[in-house]
CSV table of C-alpha atoms in Angstrom, one decimal:
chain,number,residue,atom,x,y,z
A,1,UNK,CA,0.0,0.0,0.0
A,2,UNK,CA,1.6,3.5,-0.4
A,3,UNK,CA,1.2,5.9,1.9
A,4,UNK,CA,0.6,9.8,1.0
A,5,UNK,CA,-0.4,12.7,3.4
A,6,UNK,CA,-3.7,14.2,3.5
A,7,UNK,CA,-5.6,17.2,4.7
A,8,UNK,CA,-9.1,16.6,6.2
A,9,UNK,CA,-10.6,20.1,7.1
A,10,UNK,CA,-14.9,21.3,7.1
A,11,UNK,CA,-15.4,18.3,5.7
A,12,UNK,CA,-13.1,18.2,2.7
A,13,UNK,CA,-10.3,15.7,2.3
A,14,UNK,CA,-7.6,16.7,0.3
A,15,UNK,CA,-4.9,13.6,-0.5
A,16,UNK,CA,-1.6,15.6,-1.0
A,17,UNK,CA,0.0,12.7,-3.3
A,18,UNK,CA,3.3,13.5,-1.2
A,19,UNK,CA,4.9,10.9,1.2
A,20,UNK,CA,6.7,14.0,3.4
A,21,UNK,CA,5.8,18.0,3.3
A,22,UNK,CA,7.1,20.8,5.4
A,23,UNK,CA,4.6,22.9,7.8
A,24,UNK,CA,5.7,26.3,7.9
A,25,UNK,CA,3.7,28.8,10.5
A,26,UNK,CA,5.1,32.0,12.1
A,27,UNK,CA,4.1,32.0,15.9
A,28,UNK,CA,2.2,34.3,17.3
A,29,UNK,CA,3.8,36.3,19.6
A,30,UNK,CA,7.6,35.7,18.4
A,31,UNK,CA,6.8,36.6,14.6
A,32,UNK,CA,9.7,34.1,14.0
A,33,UNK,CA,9.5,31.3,10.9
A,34,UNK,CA,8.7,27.4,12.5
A,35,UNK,CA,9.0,24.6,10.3
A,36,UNK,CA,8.4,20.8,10.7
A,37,UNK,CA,9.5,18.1,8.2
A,38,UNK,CA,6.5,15.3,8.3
A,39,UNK,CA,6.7,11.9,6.6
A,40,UNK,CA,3.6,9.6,6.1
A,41,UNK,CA,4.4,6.2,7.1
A,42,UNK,CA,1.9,2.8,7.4
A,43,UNK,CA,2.3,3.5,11.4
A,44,UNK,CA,1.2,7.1,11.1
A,45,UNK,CA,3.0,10.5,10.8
A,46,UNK,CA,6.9,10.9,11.6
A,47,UNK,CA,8.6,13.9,12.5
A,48,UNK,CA,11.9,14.3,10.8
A,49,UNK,CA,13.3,17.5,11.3
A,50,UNK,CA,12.5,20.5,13.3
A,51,UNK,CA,13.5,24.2,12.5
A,52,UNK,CA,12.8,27.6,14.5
A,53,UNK,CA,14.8,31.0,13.2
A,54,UNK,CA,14.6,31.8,16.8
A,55,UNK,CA,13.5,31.3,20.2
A,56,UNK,CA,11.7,33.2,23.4
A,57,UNK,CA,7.7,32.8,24.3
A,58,UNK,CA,8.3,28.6,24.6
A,59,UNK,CA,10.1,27.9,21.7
A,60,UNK,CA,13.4,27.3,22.9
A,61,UNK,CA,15.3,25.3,20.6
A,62,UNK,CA,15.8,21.8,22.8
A,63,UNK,CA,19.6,21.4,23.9
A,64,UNK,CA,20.4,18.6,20.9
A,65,UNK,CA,19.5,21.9,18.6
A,66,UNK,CA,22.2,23.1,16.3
A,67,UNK,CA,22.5,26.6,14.9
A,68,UNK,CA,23.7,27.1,11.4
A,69,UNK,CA,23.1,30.4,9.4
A,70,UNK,CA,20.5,31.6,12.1
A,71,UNK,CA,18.6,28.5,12.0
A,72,UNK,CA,18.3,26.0,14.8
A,73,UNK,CA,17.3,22.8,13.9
A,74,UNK,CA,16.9,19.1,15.8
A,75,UNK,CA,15.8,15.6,14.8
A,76,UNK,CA,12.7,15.3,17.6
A,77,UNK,CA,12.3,11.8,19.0
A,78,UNK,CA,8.6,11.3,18.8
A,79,UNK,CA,6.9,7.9,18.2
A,80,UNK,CA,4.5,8.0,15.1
A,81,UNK,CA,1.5,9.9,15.4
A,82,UNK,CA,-2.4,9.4,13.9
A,83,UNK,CA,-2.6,13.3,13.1
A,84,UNK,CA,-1.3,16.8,13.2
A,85,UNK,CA,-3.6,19.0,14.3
A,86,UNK,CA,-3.1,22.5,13.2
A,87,UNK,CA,-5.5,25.2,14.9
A,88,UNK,CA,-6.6,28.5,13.0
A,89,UNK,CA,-6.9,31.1,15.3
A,90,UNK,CA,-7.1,34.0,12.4
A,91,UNK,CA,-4.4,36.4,14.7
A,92,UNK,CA,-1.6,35.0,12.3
A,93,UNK,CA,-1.1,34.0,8.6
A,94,UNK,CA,-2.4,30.6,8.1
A,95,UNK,CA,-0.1,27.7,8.2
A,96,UNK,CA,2.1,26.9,4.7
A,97,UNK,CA,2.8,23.1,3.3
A,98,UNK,CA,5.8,22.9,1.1
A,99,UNK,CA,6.3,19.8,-0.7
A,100,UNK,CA,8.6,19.6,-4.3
A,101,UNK,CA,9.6,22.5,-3.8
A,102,UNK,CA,6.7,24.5,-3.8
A,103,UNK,CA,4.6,26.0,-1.0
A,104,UNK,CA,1.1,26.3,-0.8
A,105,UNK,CA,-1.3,28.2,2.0
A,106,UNK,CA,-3.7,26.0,4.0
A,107,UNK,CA,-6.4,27.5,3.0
A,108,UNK,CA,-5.9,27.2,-0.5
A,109,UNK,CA,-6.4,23.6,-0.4
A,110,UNK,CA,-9.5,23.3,2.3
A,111,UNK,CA,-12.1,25.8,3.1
A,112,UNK,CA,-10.2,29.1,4.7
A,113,UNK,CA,-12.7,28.9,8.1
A,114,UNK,CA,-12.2,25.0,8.6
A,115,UNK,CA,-10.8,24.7,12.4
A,116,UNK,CA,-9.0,22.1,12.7
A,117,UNK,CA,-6.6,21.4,10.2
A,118,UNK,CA,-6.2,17.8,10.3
A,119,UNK,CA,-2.5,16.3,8.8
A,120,UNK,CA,-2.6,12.6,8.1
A,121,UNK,CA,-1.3,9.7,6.7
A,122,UNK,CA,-3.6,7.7,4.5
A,123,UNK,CA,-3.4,5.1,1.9
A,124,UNK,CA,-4.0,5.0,-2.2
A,125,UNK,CA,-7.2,3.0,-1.3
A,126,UNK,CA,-8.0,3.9,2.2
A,127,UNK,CA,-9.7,6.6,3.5
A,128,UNK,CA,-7.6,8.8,6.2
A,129,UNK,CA,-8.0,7.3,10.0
A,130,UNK,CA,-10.2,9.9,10.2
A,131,UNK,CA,-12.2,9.2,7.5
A,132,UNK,CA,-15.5,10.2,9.3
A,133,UNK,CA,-15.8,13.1,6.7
């Protein structure tokens, strides 16, 4: 079976035909550039990479972080996950997925007021695990 990722937001699933995509966000209070590499595996989502162009108001890069050209960045240990949520709060941009080297806004790809943002791995012929939609 292969494995791509998938959006599922107000009711719309969008299959991404990517294996791995970057989120991109700025945070909220900081301003400063986050980005996560994501893979979609058979036993859910894995995070490959981290990157912050900063730190202060919790996002302190964790002490395994390296800086290089003002970018910190960390392989996070975190088991395979079901979903990424992504909230939309509308007090900053919307979140950004970058995949072959192009980036795209969130809400280009599901409706712009859909909160949650729901990032998933799901299969050619399966539905997403949350495939309620």
């Amino acid at each position: 079976m292969t494995v791509s990722l998938c959006l599922l937001a107000g009711g719309v699933i969008v299959r991404l035909g990517v294996e791995a995509a970057t989120l991109a966000w700025s945070h909220s209070v900081e301003k400063i550039l986050w980005e996560e590499d994501w893979r979609a595996t058979p036993a859910g989502l894995v995070l490959d990479q981290a990157r912050v162009r900063g730190s202060g108001a919790g996002m302190e890069p964790p002490p395994d972080a390296r800086l290089s050209n003002d970018v910190w960045s960390w392989r996070p240990t975190l088991a395979p996950l079901p979903q990424v949520v992504m909230r939309r709060s509308g007090a900053t941009a919307d979140w950004r997925i970058c995949a072959r080297g192009a980036c795209r806004v969130v809400g280009d790809l599901v409706p712009r007021d859909a909160d949650p943002v729901l990032l998933e791995a799901c299969g050619d012929a399966h539905p997403p695990r949350s495939g309620r939609r």
